[in-house]
PDB file of C-alpha atoms in Angstrom:
ATOM      1  CA  MET I   8      -0.404  -1.880 -22.738  1.00 34.00           C
ATOM      2  CA  PRO I   9      -0.634   1.011 -20.264  1.00 40.00           C
ATOM      3  CA  ARG I  10       1.345   4.081 -21.159  1.00 43.00           C
ATOM      4  CA  GLY I  11       5.005   4.337 -20.091  1.00 42.00           C
ATOM      5  CA  PHE I  12       5.616   5.969 -16.752  1.00 39.00           C
ATOM      6  CA  LEU I  13       8.549   8.172 -17.748  1.00 37.00           C
ATOM      7  CA  SER I  14       9.492  10.191 -20.810  1.00 35.00           C
ATOM      8  CA  VAL I  15      12.809  10.761 -22.573  1.00 28.00           C
ATOM      9  CA  ALA I  16      12.116  14.479 -22.235  1.00 28.00           C
ATOM     10  CA  LEU I  17      12.506  14.085 -18.487  1.00 28.00           C
ATOM     11  CA  LEU I  18      15.807  12.231 -19.044  1.00 27.00           C
ATOM     12  CA  CYS I  19      14.394   9.344 -17.068  1.00 34.00           C
ATOM     13  CA  VAL I  20      14.627   5.603 -17.480  1.00 29.00           C
ATOM     14  CA  ALA I  21      11.508   4.366 -19.286  1.00 32.00           C
ATOM     15  CA  LEU I  22       9.337   1.966 -17.323  1.00 40.00           C
ATOM     16  CA  ALA I  23       6.415   0.331 -19.085  1.00 44.00           C
ATOM     17  CA  PHE I  24       4.499  -2.844 -18.375  1.00 46.00           C
ATOM     18  CA  ALA I  25       1.679  -4.981 -19.682  1.00 44.00           C
ATOM     19  CA  PRO I  26      -1.382  -5.808 -17.545  1.00 36.00           C
ATOM     20  CA  ALA I  27      -0.750  -9.527 -18.140  1.00 36.00           C
ATOM     21  CA  GLU I  28       2.727  -9.357 -16.625  1.00 71.00           C
ATOM     22  CA  ALA I  29       2.746 -12.090 -14.007  1.00 75.00           C
ATOM     23  CA  ALA I  30       4.362 -10.041 -11.238  1.00 92.00           C
ATOM     24  CA  LEU I  31       1.976  -7.095 -11.608  1.00 95.00           C
ATOM     25  CA  ILE I  32      -0.832  -7.607  -9.101  1.00 95.00           C
ATOM     26  CA  GLY I  33      -2.559  -4.227  -9.183  1.00 96.00           C
ATOM     27  CA  TYR I  34      -2.635  -1.169 -11.464  1.00 97.00           C
ATOM     28  CA  TRP I  35      -4.954   1.816 -11.077  1.00 97.00           C
ATOM     29  CA  ASN I  36      -4.434   4.490 -13.735  1.00 96.00           C
ATOM     30  CA  PHE I  37      -7.413   6.627 -12.565  1.00 95.00           C
ATOM     31  CA  ASP I  38      -8.408   7.344 -16.168  1.00 94.00           C
ATOM     32  CA  GLU I  39     -12.123   6.706 -15.677  1.00 91.00           C
ATOM     33  CA  PRO I  40     -13.974   9.830 -16.908  1.00 88.00           C
ATOM     34  CA  SER I  41     -16.379   9.838 -13.969  1.00 89.00           C
ATOM     35  CA  GLY I  42     -17.892   7.721 -11.234  1.00 91.00           C
ATOM     36  CA  ALA I  43     -16.902   6.611  -7.751  1.00 94.00           C
ATOM     37  CA  THR I  44     -14.685   3.661  -8.671  1.00 96.00           C
ATOM     38  CA  ALA I  45     -11.108   3.102  -9.850  1.00 96.00           C
ATOM     39  CA  ILE I  46     -10.710   0.054 -12.078  1.00 95.00           C
ATOM     40  CA  ASP I  47      -7.792  -2.352 -11.581  1.00 95.00           C
ATOM     41  CA  ALA I  48      -6.263  -2.601 -15.059  1.00 93.00           C
ATOM     42  CA  SER I  49      -4.024  -5.515 -14.026  1.00 92.00           C
ATOM     43  CA  GLY I  50      -6.954  -7.918 -14.183  1.00 90.00           C
ATOM     44  CA  SER I  51      -6.737  -8.916 -10.517  1.00 92.00           C
ATOM     45  CA  GLY I  52     -10.219  -7.566  -9.859  1.00 93.00           C
ATOM     46  CA  MET I  53      -9.329  -5.168  -7.043  1.00 96.00           C
ATOM     47  CA  THR I  54     -11.706  -2.299  -7.811  1.00 96.00           C
ATOM     48  CA  GLY I  55     -11.125   0.836  -5.749  1.00 96.00           C
ATOM     49  CA  ALA I  56     -13.903   2.870  -4.143  1.00 97.00           C
ATOM     50  CA  LEU I  57     -13.411   6.645  -4.091  1.00 96.00           C
ATOM     51  CA  GLN I  58     -14.348   7.917  -0.653  1.00 94.00           C
ATOM     52  CA  GLY I  59     -14.375  11.385   0.895  1.00 92.00           C
ATOM     53  CA  THR I  60     -12.997  14.388  -0.952  1.00 91.00           C
ATOM     54  CA  VAL I  61     -11.451  13.017  -4.159  1.00 93.00           C
ATOM     55  CA  ALA I  62     -11.584  14.953  -7.451  1.00 92.00           C
ATOM     56  CA  ARG I  63     -10.624  13.936 -10.992  1.00 92.00           C
ATOM     57  CA  VAL I  64      -7.999  16.252 -12.495  1.00 91.00           C
ATOM     58  CA  VAL I  65      -5.613  16.275 -15.458  1.00 90.00           C
ATOM     59  CA  GLY I  66      -2.988  13.530 -15.129  1.00 89.00           C
ATOM     60  CA  HIS I  67       0.787  13.779 -15.235  1.00 88.00           C
ATOM     61  CA  SER I  68       0.918  13.251 -19.014  1.00 82.00           C
ATOM     62  CA  VAL I  69      -2.322  11.977 -20.565  1.00 81.00           C
ATOM     63  CA  GLY I  70      -5.617  10.934 -19.036  1.00 89.00           C
ATOM     64  CA  SER I  71      -6.662  11.869 -15.536  1.00 94.00           C
ATOM     65  CA  ALA I  72      -5.345  11.670 -11.987  1.00 95.00           C
ATOM     66  CA  LEU I  73      -6.990  11.894  -8.581  1.00 96.00           C
ATOM     67  CA  ASP I  74      -6.698  14.928  -6.311  1.00 95.00           C
ATOM     68  CA  PHE I  75      -7.007  13.926  -2.661  1.00 94.00           C
ATOM     69  CA  ASN I  76      -8.308  16.040   0.222  1.00 82.00           C
ATOM     70  CA  ASN I  77      -8.063  19.312  -1.708  1.00 67.00           C
ATOM     71  CA  GLY I  78      -9.737  21.579   0.827  1.00 64.00           C
ATOM     72  CA  GLY I  79     -12.074  18.819   1.941  1.00 71.00           C
ATOM     73  CA  SER I  80     -12.483  16.463   4.858  1.00 73.00           C
ATOM     74  CA  GLY I  81     -10.201  13.698   3.681  1.00 86.00           C
ATOM     75  CA  GLY I  82     -10.259  11.310   0.758  1.00 93.00           C
ATOM     76  CA  GLN I  83      -9.011   7.857  -0.156  1.00 96.00           C
ATOM     77  CA  VAL I  84      -9.345   5.028  -2.644  1.00 97.00           C
ATOM     78  CA  LEU I  85     -10.230   1.955  -0.609  1.00 97.00           C
ATOM     79  CA  ILE I  86      -9.244  -1.122  -2.607  1.00 97.00           C
ATOM     80  CA  GLY I  87     -11.572  -4.110  -2.474  1.00 94.00           C
ATOM     81  CA  ASN I  88     -10.958  -7.882  -2.658  1.00 93.00           C
ATOM     82  CA  VAL I  89      -7.261  -7.556  -1.869  1.00 95.00           C
ATOM     83  CA  ALA I  90      -6.537 -10.753   0.087  1.00 95.00           C
ATOM     84  CA  ALA I  91      -6.278 -13.113  -2.891  1.00 94.00           C
ATOM     85  CA  ALA I  92      -4.061 -10.915  -5.088  1.00 95.00           C
ATOM     86  CA  PHE I  93      -1.881  -9.679  -2.237  1.00 96.00           C
ATOM     87  CA  ALA I  94      -1.314 -13.266  -1.082  1.00 95.00           C
ATOM     88  CA  ALA I  95       1.448 -13.264  -3.723  1.00 94.00           C
ATOM     89  CA  VAL I  96       3.223 -10.449  -1.846  1.00 96.00           C
ATOM     90  CA  ASN I  97       5.469 -12.203   0.635  1.00 95.00           C
ATOM     91  CA  THR I  98       9.241 -11.909   0.298  1.00 97.00           C
ATOM     92  CA  GLN I  99       9.293  -9.225  -2.439  1.00 97.00           C
ATOM     93  CA  ALA I 100       7.248  -6.177  -3.388  1.00 97.00           C
ATOM     94  CA  THR I 101       7.344  -3.006  -5.465  1.00 97.00           C
ATOM     95  CA  VAL I 102       4.994  -0.028  -5.215  1.00 98.00           C
ATOM     96  CA  ALA I 103       5.224   2.732  -7.849  1.00 97.00           C
ATOM     97  CA  PHE I 104       3.233   5.864  -8.670  1.00 98.00           C
ATOM     98  CA  TRP I 105       3.297   9.519  -9.688  1.00 98.00           C
ATOM     99  CA  GLN I 106       2.471  12.167  -7.073  1.00 98.00           C
ATOM    100  CA  PHE I 107       2.089  15.955  -6.967  1.00 97.00           C
ATOM    101  CA  GLY I 108       1.923  17.254  -3.408  1.00 96.00           C
ATOM    102  CA  ALA I 109      -0.405  20.140  -2.562  1.00 95.00           C
ATOM    103  CA  ALA I 110       0.913  23.554  -1.521  1.00 95.00           C
ATOM    104  CA  SER I 111      -0.027  22.636   2.067  1.00 93.00           C
ATOM    105  CA  GLN I 112       2.770  20.061   2.197  1.00 96.00           C
ATOM    106  CA  PRO I 113       4.590  18.921   4.233  1.00 96.00           C
ATOM    107  CA  GLN I 114       1.803  17.351   6.273  1.00 93.00           C
ATOM    108  CA  SER I 115       1.904  14.320   8.552  1.00 95.00           C
ATOM    109  CA  GLN I 116       0.040  11.863   6.365  1.00 95.00           C
ATOM    110  CA  THR I 117       0.119   8.515   4.542  1.00 97.00           C
ATOM    111  CA  ILE I 118       0.095   8.169   0.748  1.00 97.00           C
ATOM    112  CA  PHE I 119      -0.649   4.414   0.686  1.00 98.00           C
ATOM    113  CA  SER I 120      -1.212   1.702   3.261  1.00 98.00           C
ATOM    114  CA  GLY I 121      -1.574  -2.080   3.272  1.00 97.00           C
ATOM    115  CA  LYS I 122      -2.522  -3.724   6.557  1.00 97.00           C
ATOM    116  CA  ASN I 123      -3.164  -7.218   7.868  1.00 96.00           C
ATOM    117  CA  SER I 124      -6.340  -8.489   9.535  1.00 94.00           C
ATOM    118  CA  GLY I 125      -5.130  -7.218  12.898  1.00 93.00           C
ATOM    119  CA  GLY I 126      -4.641  -3.692  11.591  1.00 94.00           C
ATOM    120  CA  GLY I 127      -0.837  -3.920  11.581  1.00 94.00           C
ATOM    121  CA  ARG I 128       0.954  -2.109   8.765  1.00 95.00           C
ATOM    122  CA  VAL I 129       2.636  -4.321   6.154  1.00 97.00           C
ATOM    123  CA  LEU I 130       3.229  -1.870   3.264  1.00 98.00           C
ATOM    124  CA  GLN I 131       3.063   1.856   3.910  1.00 98.00           C
ATOM    125  CA  SER I 132       4.642   5.201   3.088  1.00 98.00           C
ATOM    126  CA  HIS I 133       4.509   8.661   4.574  1.00 98.00           C
ATOM    127  CA  LEU I 134       5.378  10.919   1.630  1.00 98.00           C
ATOM    128  CA  PRO I 135       6.223  13.024   3.464  1.00 97.00           C
ATOM    129  CA  TRP I 136       5.611  13.281   7.193  1.00 97.00           C
ATOM    130  CA  GLY I 137       5.285  16.772   8.667  1.00 97.00           C
ATOM    131  CA  ASP I 138       9.050  17.110   9.044  1.00 98.00           C
ATOM    132  CA  SER I 139       9.556  16.550   5.265  1.00 98.00           C
ATOM    133  CA  THR I 140      10.839  13.011   5.864  1.00 98.00           C
ATOM    134  CA  VAL I 141       9.795  10.228   3.485  1.00 98.00           C
ATOM    135  CA  TYR I 142       9.206   6.881   5.248  1.00 98.00           C
ATOM    136  CA  TRP I 143       8.992   3.459   3.576  1.00 98.00           C
ATOM    137  CA  ASP I 144       7.670   0.670   5.823  1.00 98.00           C
ATOM    138  CA  ALA I 145       7.474  -2.951   4.650  1.00 98.00           C
ATOM    139  CA  GLY I 146       7.017  -6.255   6.476  1.00 96.00           C
ATOM    140  CA  ASN I 147       4.892  -7.557   9.306  1.00 94.00           C
ATOM    141  CA  SER I 148       5.843  -5.425  12.333  1.00 92.00           C
ATOM    142  CA  TYR I 149       7.611  -3.581   9.486  1.00 96.00           C
ATOM    143  CA  ASP I 150      11.154  -2.809   8.540  1.00 97.00           C
ATOM    144  CA  ARG I 151      11.707   0.883   7.779  1.00 98.00           C
ATOM    145  CA  ILE I 152      13.950   3.233   5.848  1.00 98.00           C
ATOM    146  CA  ASN I 153      13.528   7.005   5.798  1.00 98.00           C
ATOM    147  CA  LYS I 154      15.183  10.145   4.487  1.00 98.00           C
ATOM    148  CA  GLY I 155      14.548  13.885   4.532  1.00 98.00           C
ATOM    149  CA  ALA I 156      13.288  15.236   1.197  1.00 98.00           C
ATOM    150  CA  ALA I 157      13.577  18.574  -0.568  1.00 98.00           C
ATOM    151  CA  ALA I 158      10.274  20.378  -1.116  1.00 98.00           C
ATOM    152  CA  SER I 159      10.542  19.927  -4.897  1.00 98.00           C
ATOM    153  CA  GLU I 160      10.686  16.166  -4.398  1.00 98.00           C
ATOM    154  CA  PHE I 161       7.220  15.955  -2.862  1.00 98.00           C
ATOM    155  CA  LYS I 162       5.208  19.046  -3.830  1.00 97.00           C
ATOM    156  CA  GLY I 163       4.569  21.543  -6.606  1.00 96.00           C
ATOM    157  CA  GLN I 164       5.442  19.193  -9.471  1.00 97.00           C
ATOM    158  CA  TRP I 165       4.906  15.621 -10.647  1.00 97.00           C
ATOM    159  CA  ASN I 166       7.439  13.151  -9.222  1.00 98.00           C
ATOM    160  CA  PHE I 167       7.668   9.419  -9.897  1.00 97.00           C
ATOM    161  CA  TRP I 168       8.411   7.226  -6.864  1.00 98.00           C
ATOM    162  CA  VAL I 169       9.275   3.517  -6.719  1.00 98.00           C
ATOM    163  CA  PHE I 170       9.528   1.599  -3.421  1.00 98.00           C
ATOM    164  CA  THR I 171      11.055  -1.900  -3.341  1.00 98.00           C
ATOM    165  CA  LYS I 172      11.527  -4.571  -0.686  1.00 98.00           C
ATOM    166  CA  ASN I 173      13.309  -7.946  -0.892  1.00 98.00           C
ATOM    167  CA  SER I 174      13.178  -9.611   2.499  1.00 97.00           C
ATOM    168  CA  ALA I 175      15.254 -12.617   1.356  1.00 97.00           C
ATOM    169  CA  ALA I 176      18.106 -10.265   0.483  1.00 97.00           C
ATOM    170  CA  GLY I 177      17.240  -7.982   3.386  1.00 98.00           C
ATOM    171  CA  THR I 178      17.112  -4.895   1.173  1.00 98.00           C
ATOM    172  CA  MET I 179      14.784  -1.937   0.795  1.00 98.00           C
ATOM    173  CA  ALA I 180      15.123   0.919  -1.689  1.00 98.00           C
ATOM    174  CA  ILE I 181      13.413   4.080  -2.872  1.00 98.00           C
ATOM    175  CA  TYR I 182      13.881   5.397  -6.421  1.00 98.00           C
ATOM    176  CA  LEU I 183      12.924   8.855  -7.651  1.00 98.00           C
ATOM    177  CA  ASN I 184      12.162  10.010 -11.196  1.00 97.00           C
ATOM    178  CA  GLY I 185      13.750   7.074 -12.976  1.00 94.00           C
ATOM    179  CA  ASN I 186      17.254   7.493 -11.574  1.00 96.00           C
ATOM    180  CA  PRO I 187      18.742   3.953 -11.444  1.00 96.00           C
ATOM    181  CA  VAL I 188      20.720   4.967  -8.356  1.00 97.00           C
ATOM    182  CA  PRO I 189      18.458   4.648  -5.298  1.00 97.00           C
ATOM    183  CA  TRP I 190      17.300   7.907  -3.752  1.00 98.00           C
ATOM    184  CA  HIS I 191      17.648   5.982  -0.475  1.00 98.00           C
ATOM    185  CA  SER I 192      18.232   2.353   0.514  1.00 98.00           C
ATOM    186  CA  GLY I 193      18.788   0.105   3.505  1.00 98.00           C
ATOM    187  CA  ALA I 194      20.048  -3.380   4.381  1.00 98.00           C
ATOM    188  CA  GLY I 195      19.340  -5.847   7.177  1.00 98.00           C
ATOM    189  CA  LYS I 196      15.568  -5.763   6.518  1.00 98.00           C
ATOM    190  CA  PRO I 197      14.375  -9.408   6.744  1.00 98.00           C
ATOM    191  CA  LEU I 198      10.653  -9.148   7.550  1.00 98.00           C
ATOM    192  CA  ASN I 199       8.201 -10.733   5.105  1.00 97.00           C
ATOM    193  CA  MET I 200       5.041  -8.981   3.898  1.00 96.00           C
ATOM    194  CA  ALA I 201       2.395 -11.708   4.000  1.00 95.00           C
ATOM    195  CA  GLY I 202      -1.196 -11.278   5.136  1.00 96.00           C
ATOM    196  CA  ILE I 203      -2.424  -8.016   3.603  1.00 97.00           C
ATOM    197  CA  THR I 204      -6.214  -7.855   3.837  1.00 97.00           C
ATOM    198  CA  GLN I 205      -6.739  -4.079   3.539  1.00 97.00           C
ATOM    199  CA  PHE I 206      -5.224  -1.562   1.137  1.00 98.00           C
ATOM    200  CA  ALA I 207      -5.827   2.144   0.569  1.00 98.00           C
ATOM    201  CA  ILE I 208      -4.371   4.799  -1.721  1.00 98.00           C
ATOM    202  CA  GLY I 209      -4.337   8.320  -0.309  1.00 97.00           C
ATOM    203  CA  SER I 210      -4.641   7.460   3.371  1.00 96.00           C
ATOM    204  CA  GLU I 211      -3.717   5.125   6.193  1.00 95.00           C
ATOM    205  CA  ILE I 212      -7.054   3.349   5.673  1.00 93.00           C
ATOM    206  CA  GLY I 213      -9.354   5.976   7.122  1.00 85.00           C
ATOM    207  CA  GLY I 214      -6.826   8.413   8.605  1.00 90.00           C
ATOM    208  CA  ASN I 215      -3.718  10.516   7.925  1.00 94.00           C
ATOM    209  CA  TYR I 216      -5.229  11.570   4.589  1.00 96.00           C
ATOM    210  CA  TYR I 217      -2.852  12.586   1.812  1.00 96.00           C
ATOM    211  CA  GLN I 218      -3.063  16.088   0.352  1.00 96.00           C
ATOM    212  CA  GLY I 219      -2.206  16.180  -3.340  1.00 96.00           C
ATOM    213  CA  ARG I 220      -2.551  14.300  -6.613  1.00 97.00           C
ATOM    214  CA  ILE I 221      -1.731  10.671  -7.422  1.00 97.00           C
ATOM    215  CA  ASP I 222      -1.599   8.940 -10.807  1.00 97.00           C
ATOM    216  CA  ASP I 223      -0.712   5.507 -12.272  1.00 97.00           C
ATOM    217  CA  PHE I 224      -0.480   3.548  -9.028  1.00 98.00           C
ATOM    218  CA  ALA I 225       0.927   0.002  -9.387  1.00 97.00           C
ATOM    219  CA  VAL I 226       1.969  -2.901  -7.147  1.00 97.00           C
ATOM    220  CA  TRP I 227       4.149  -5.894  -8.077  1.00 97.00           C
ATOM    221  CA  ASN I 228       4.972  -9.042  -6.088  1.00 96.00           C
ATOM    222  CA  THR I 229       8.646  -8.729  -6.987  1.00 95.00           C
ATOM    223  CA  ALA I 230      11.385  -6.205  -6.224  1.00 96.00           C
ATOM    224  CA  LEU I 231      11.934  -4.522  -9.577  1.00 94.00           C
ATOM    225  CA  THR I 232      15.542  -3.854 -10.541  1.00 90.00           C
ATOM    226  CA  PRO I 233      16.784  -0.467 -11.785  1.00 87.00           C
ATOM    227  CA  ALA I 234      16.874  -1.962 -15.284  1.00 82.00           C
TER     228      ALA I 234
END
């Protein structure tokens, strides 16, 4: 079982999961000691290719994390073979990860991106954009919620973010550091998320490269509850 995301010492709600959990479709813990790949520990077979300026650094608790675009020309993890696993992402989705923004933040960039065959965004977040706003986009032609963030929420320390979408209920939410009360949420968001054929961590698939560290990145085909 992968390690828990949050610790009691942080007064956060513990979130742990097993790779065999049916709703978990992708999990990249970035704990490989070396090499240019990131293994998908969920068993879905979506190996990530490290591209551009990506360095292995100490993780948020144990193991390693990836440092993106740290003084370089841009870096990303381009995930392969995504169409089959992401076919399960339709009416519900959750994306969760740890991040530690670089001192250069805020920058106008994308921390993860899932697109369809036409290049349209289906799952994506700017965390943050250059105006310190966090954006969560989900759905073909995408529904969106967004909120301005304090600097401590996106840079200079490890923060744990969870993004959820339930198109049947029309809800989207963002959770921060295990607080069961959403950091931000929205209603009236009905667009489904089918058709993802491309997915990248640390960029908008070849652009808007993220500057900072990312660890324990996971995707589910359900909208996780605060519990």
